[in-house]
PDB file of C-alpha atoms in Angstrom:
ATOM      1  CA  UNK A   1      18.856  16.841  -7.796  1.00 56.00           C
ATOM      2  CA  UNK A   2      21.929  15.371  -9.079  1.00 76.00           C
ATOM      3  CA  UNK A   3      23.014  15.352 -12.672  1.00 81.00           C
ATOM      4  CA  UNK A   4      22.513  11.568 -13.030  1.00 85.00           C
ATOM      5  CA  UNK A   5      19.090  12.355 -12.453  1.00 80.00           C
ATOM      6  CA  UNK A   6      18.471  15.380 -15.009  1.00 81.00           C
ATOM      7  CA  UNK A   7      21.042  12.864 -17.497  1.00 86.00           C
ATOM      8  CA  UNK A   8      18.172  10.264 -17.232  1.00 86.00           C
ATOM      9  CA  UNK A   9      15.266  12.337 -17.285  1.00 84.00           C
ATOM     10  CA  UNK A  10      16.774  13.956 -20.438  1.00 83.00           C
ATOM     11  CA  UNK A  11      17.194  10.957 -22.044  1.00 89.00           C
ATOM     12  CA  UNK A  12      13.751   9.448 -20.977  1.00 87.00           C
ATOM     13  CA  UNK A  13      11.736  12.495 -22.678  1.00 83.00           C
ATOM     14  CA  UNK A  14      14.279  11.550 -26.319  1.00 86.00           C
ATOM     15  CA  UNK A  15      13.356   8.414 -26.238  1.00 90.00           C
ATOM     16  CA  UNK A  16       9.675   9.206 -25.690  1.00 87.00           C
ATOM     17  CA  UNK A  17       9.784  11.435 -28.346  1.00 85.00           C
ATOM     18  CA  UNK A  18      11.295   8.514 -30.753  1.00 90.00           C
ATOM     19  CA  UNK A  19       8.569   6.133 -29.414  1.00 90.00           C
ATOM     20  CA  UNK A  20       5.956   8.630 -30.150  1.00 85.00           C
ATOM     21  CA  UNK A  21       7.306   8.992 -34.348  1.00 86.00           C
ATOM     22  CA  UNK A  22       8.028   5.401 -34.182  1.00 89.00           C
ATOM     23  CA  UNK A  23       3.647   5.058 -32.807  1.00 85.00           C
ATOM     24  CA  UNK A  24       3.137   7.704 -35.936  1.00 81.00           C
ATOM     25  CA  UNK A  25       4.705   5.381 -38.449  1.00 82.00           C
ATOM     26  CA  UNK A  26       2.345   1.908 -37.036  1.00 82.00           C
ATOM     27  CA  UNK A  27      -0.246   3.679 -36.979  1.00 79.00           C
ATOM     28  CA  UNK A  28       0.146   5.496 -40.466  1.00 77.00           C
ATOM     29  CA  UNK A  29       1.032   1.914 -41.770  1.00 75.00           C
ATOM     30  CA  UNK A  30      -2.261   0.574 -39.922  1.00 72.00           C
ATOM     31  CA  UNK A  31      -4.653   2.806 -41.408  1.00 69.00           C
ATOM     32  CA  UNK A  32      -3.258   2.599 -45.012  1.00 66.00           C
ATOM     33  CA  UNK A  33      -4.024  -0.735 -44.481  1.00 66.00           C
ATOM     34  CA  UNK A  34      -7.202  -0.792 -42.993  1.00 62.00           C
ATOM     35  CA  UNK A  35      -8.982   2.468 -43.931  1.00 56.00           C
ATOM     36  CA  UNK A  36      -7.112   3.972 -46.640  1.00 56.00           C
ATOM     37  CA  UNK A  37      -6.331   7.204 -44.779  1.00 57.00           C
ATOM     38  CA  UNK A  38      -3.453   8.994 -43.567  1.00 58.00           C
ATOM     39  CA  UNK A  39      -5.523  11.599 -41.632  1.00 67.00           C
ATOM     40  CA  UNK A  40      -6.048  10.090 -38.423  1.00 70.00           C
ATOM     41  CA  UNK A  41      -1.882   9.223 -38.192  1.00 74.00           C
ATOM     42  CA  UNK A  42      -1.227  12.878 -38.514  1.00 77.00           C
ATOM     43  CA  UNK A  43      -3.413  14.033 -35.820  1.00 79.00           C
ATOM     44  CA  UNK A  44      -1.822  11.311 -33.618  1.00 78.00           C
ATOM     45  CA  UNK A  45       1.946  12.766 -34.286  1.00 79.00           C
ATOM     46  CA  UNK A  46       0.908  16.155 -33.909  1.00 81.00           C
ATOM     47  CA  UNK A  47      -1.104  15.085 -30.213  1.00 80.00           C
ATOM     48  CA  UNK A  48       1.670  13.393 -29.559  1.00 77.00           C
ATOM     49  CA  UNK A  49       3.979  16.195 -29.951  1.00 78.00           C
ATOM     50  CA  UNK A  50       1.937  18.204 -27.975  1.00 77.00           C
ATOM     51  CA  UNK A  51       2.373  15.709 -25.179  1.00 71.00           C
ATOM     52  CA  UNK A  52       6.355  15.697 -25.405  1.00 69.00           C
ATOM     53  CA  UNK A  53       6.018  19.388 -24.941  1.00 68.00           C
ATOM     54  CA  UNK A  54       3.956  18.608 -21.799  1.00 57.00           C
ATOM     55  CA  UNK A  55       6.748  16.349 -20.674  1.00 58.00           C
ATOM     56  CA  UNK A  56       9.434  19.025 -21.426  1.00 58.00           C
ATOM     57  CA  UNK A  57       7.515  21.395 -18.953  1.00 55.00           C
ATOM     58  CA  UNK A  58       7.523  18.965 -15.788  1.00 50.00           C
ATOM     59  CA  UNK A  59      11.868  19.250 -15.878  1.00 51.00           C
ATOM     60  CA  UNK A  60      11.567  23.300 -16.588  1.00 51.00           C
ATOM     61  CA  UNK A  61      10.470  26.092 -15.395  1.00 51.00           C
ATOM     62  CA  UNK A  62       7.935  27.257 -18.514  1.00 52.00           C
ATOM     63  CA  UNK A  63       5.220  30.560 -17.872  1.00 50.00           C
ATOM     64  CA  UNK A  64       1.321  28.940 -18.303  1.00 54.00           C
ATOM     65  CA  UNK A  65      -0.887  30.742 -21.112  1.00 55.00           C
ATOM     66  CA  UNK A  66      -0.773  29.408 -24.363  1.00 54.00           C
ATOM     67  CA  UNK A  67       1.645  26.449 -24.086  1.00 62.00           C
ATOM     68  CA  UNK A  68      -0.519  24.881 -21.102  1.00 66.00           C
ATOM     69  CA  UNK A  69      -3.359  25.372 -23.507  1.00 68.00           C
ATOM     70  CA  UNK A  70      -0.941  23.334 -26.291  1.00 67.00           C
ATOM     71  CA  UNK A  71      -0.120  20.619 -23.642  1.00 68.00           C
ATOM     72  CA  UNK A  72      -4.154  20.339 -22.850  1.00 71.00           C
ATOM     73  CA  UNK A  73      -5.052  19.758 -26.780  1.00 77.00           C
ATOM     74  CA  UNK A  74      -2.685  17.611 -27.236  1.00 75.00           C
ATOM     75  CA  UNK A  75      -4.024  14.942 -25.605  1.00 73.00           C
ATOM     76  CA  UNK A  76      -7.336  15.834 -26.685  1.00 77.00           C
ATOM     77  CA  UNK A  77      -6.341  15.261 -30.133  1.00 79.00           C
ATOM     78  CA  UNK A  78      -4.621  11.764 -29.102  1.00 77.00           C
ATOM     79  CA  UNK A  79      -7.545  10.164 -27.678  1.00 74.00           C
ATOM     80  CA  UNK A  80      -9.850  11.343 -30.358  1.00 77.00           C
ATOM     81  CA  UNK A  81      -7.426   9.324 -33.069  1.00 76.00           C
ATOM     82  CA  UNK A  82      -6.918   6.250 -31.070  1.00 72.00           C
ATOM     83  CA  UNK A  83     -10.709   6.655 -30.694  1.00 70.00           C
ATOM     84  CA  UNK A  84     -11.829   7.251 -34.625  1.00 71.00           C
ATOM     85  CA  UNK A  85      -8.872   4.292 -35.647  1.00 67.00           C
ATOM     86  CA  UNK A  86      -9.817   1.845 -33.139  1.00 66.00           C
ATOM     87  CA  UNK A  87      -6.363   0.949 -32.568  1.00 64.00           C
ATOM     88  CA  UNK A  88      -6.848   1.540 -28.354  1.00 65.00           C
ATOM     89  CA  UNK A  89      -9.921   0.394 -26.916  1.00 66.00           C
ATOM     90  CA  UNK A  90     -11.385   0.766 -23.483  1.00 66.00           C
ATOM     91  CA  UNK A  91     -10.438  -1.785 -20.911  1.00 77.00           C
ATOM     92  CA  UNK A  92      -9.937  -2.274 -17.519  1.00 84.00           C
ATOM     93  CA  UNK A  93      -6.090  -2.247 -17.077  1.00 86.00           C
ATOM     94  CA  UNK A  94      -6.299   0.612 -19.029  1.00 84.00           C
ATOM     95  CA  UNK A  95      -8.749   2.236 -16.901  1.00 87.00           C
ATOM     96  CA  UNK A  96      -6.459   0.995 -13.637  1.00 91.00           C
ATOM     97  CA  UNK A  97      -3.174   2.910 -15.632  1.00 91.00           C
ATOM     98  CA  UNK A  98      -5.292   5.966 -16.054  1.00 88.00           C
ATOM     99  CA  UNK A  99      -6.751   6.314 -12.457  1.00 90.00           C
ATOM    100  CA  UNK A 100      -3.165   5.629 -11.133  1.00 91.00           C
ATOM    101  CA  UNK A 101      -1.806   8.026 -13.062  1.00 88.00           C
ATOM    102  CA  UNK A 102      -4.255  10.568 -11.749  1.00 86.00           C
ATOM    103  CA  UNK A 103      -3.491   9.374  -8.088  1.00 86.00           C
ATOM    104  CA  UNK A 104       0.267   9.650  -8.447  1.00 83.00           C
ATOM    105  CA  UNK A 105      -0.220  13.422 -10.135  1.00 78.00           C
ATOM    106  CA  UNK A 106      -2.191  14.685  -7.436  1.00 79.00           C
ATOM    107  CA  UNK A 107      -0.202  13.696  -4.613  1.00 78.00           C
ATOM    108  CA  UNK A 108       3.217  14.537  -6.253  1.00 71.00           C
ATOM    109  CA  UNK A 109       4.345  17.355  -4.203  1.00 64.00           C
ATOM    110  CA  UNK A 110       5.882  20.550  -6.012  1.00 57.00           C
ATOM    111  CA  UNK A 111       4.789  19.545  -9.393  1.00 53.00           C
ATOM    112  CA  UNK A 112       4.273  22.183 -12.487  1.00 48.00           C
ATOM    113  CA  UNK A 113       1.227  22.197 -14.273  1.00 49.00           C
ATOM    114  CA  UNK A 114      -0.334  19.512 -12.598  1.00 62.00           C
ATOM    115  CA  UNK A 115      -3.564  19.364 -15.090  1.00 67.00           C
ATOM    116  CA  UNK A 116      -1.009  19.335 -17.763  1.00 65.00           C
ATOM    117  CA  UNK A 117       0.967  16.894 -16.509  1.00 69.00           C
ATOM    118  CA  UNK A 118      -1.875  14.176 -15.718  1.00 76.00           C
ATOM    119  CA  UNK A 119      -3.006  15.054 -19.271  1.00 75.00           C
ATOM    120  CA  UNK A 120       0.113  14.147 -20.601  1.00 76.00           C
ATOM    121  CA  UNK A 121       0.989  11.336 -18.598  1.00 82.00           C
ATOM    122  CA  UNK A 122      -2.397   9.686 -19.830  1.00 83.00           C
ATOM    123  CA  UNK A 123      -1.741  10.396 -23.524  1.00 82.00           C
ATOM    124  CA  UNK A 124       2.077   8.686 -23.554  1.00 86.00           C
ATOM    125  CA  UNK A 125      -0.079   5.702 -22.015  1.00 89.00           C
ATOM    126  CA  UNK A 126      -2.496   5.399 -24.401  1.00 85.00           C
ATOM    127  CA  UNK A 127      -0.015   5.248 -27.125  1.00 86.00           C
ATOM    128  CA  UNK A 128       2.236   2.587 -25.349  1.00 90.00           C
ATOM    129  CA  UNK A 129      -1.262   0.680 -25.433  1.00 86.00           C
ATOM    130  CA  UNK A 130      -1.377   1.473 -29.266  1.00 82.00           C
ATOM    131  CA  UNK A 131       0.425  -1.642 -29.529  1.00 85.00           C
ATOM    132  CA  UNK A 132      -1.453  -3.895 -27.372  1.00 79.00           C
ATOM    133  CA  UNK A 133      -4.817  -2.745 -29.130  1.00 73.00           C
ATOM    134  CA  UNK A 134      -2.908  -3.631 -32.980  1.00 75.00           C
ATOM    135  CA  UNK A 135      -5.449  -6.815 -33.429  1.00 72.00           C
ATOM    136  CA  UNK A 136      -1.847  -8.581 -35.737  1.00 75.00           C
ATOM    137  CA  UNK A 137       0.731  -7.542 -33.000  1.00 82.00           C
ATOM    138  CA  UNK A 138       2.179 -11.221 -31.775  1.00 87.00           C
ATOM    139  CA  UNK A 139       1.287 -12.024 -28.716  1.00 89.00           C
ATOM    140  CA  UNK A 140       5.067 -11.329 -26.912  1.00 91.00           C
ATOM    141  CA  UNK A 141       4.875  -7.781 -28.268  1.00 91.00           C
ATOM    142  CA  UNK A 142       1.562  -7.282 -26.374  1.00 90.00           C
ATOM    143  CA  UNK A 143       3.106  -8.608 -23.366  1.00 92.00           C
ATOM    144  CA  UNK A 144       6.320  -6.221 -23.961  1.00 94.00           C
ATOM    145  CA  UNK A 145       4.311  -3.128 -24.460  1.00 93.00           C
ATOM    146  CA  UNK A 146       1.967  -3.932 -21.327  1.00 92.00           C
ATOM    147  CA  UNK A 147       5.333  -4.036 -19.446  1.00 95.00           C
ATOM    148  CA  UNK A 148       6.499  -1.086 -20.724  1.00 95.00           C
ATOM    149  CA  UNK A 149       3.235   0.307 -20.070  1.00 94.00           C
ATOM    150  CA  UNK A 150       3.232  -0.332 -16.523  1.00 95.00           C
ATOM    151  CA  UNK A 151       7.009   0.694 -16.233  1.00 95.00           C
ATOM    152  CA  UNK A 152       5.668   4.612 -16.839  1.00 93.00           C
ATOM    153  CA  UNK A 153       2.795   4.155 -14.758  1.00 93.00           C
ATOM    154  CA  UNK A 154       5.375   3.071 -11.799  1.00 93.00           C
ATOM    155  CA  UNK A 155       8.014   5.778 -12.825  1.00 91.00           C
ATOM    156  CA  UNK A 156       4.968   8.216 -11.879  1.00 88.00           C
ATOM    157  CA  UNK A 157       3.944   6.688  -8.699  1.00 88.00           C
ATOM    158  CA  UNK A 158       7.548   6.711  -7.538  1.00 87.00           C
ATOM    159  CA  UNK A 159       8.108  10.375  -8.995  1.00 81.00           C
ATOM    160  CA  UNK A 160       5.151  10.943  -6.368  1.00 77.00           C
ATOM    161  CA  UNK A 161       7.709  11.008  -3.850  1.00 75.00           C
ATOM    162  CA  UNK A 162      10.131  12.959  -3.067  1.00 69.00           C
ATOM    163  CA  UNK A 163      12.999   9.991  -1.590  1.00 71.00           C
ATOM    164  CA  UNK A 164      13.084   8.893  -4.931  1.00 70.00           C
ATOM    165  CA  UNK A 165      16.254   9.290  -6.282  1.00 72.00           C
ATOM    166  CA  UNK A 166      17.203   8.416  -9.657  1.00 80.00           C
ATOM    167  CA  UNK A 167      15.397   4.923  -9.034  1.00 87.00           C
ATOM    168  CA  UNK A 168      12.236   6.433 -10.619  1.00 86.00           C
ATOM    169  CA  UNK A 169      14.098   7.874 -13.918  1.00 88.00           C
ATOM    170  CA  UNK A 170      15.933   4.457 -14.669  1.00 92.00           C
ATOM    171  CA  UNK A 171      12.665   2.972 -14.801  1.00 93.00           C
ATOM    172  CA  UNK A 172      11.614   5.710 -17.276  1.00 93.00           C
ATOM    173  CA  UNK A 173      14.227   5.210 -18.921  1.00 94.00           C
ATOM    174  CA  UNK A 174      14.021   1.084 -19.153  1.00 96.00           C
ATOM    175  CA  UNK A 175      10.159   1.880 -20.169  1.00 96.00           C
ATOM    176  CA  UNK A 176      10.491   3.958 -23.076  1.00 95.00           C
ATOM    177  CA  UNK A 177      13.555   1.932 -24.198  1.00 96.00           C
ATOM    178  CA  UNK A 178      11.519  -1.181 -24.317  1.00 96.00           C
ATOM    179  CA  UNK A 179       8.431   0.860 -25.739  1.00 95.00           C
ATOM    180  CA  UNK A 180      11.010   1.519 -28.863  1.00 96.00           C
ATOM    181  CA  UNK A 181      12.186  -2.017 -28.858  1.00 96.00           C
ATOM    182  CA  UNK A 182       8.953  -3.493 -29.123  1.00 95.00           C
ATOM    183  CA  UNK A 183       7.562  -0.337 -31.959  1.00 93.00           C
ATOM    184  CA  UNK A 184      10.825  -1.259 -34.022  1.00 94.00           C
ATOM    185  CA  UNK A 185      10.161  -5.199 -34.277  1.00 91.00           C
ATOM    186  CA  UNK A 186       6.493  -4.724 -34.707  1.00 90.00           C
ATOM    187  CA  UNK A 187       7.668  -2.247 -37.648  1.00 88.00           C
ATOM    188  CA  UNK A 188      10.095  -4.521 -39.166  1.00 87.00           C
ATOM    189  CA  UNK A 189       7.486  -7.546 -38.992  1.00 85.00           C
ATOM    190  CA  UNK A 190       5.023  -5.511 -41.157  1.00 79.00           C
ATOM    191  CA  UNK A 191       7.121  -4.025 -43.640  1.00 77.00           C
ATOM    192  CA  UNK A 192       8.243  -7.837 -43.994  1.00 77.00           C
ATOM    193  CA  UNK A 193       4.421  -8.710 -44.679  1.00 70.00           C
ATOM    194  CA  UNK A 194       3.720  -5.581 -46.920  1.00 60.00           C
ATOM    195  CA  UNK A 195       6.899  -7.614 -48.782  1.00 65.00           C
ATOM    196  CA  UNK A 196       5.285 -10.533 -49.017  1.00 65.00           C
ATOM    197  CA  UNK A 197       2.050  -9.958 -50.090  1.00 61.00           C
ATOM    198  CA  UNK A 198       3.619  -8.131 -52.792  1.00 56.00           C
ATOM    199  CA  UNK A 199       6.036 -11.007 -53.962  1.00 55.00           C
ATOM    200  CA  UNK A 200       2.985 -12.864 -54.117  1.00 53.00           C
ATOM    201  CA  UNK A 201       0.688 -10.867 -56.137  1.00 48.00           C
ATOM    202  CA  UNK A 202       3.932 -10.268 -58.535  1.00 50.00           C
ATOM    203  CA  UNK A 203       3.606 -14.313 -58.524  1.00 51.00           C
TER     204      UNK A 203
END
């Protein structure tokens, strides 16, 4: 593989890991909000931490044993936020994303920690949807996250093969970059209403 490739990979799995802090602080902010709780945030940054390091295994060469086991809760712990916050609901493109995901996993040749992999793959999926399950999110941010959305789920079907190239990592790359595009407007667009409703109760 060249360097170009391993370049964009790299970069891919730092800006996943700023999308995935950047998913933390909506969803923190969301279930202030809504539930007055912090606790279901925190188990969605430390899943999702657990899914970078899942990630971080498919470019190197890591032994199994306890980390595999790390990579398998993290997910675990993902879904089971999303699930007690309500933020991602079931739905059919959703179910379409995950069952391609699982496709392009099995029939990637040479691939690591393939369990892990599809585990982790799912997760970083589920909290691109984060934003397209916020019931305030505009309706262009939807739209923005559901392409970003998509953009990893192709990045994995093309990674299923090995003519490739570094086609497959500049969509990675274009994915997560508009995934942290989208989380950073959405952001600014809330703390702008937190603003106002507090200018107006100081009225």
């Amino acid at each position: 593989m060249s360097e170009m490739y391993y370049g964009l990979m790299s970069l891919g799995g730092i800006l996943a890991l700023v999308g995935i802090f950047l998913t933390w602080g909506l969803s923190r902010s969301v279930e202030t909000k809504e539930l007055g709780t912090k606790r279901l945030s925190n188990l969605l940054l430390l899943g999702g931490l657990l899914t970078a390091l899942g990630f971080i295994t498919t470019m190197v060469n890591i032994s199994e044993g306890v980390i595999t086991f790390a990579i398998l809760l993290g997910p675990a712990v993902i879904v089971y936020s999303l699930s007690e916050s309500g933020l991602v609901r079931a739905n059919l493109l959703t179910l379409i994303q995950v069952a391609l995901v699982v496709v392009a996993a099995l029939v990637s040749p040479g691939r690591n920690f393939r369990i892990a992999g599809i585990a982790s793959s799912i997760s970083l999926v589920l909290l691109i949807n984060v934003i397209t399950g916020y019931p305030r999110a505009p309706t262009h941010f939807r739209r923005l996250a559901w392409l970003s959305s998509w953009g990893l789920v192709a990045f994995l079907m093309m990674m299923a093969s090995p003519r490739t190239g570094t086609i497959g990592p500049v969509v990675y790359v274009f994915s997560m970059a508009l995934w942290i595009y989208t989380l950073l407007h959405l952001l600014h667009l809330m703390n702008a209403e937190v603003e106002a409703s507090k200018g107006s109760i100081i009225e």
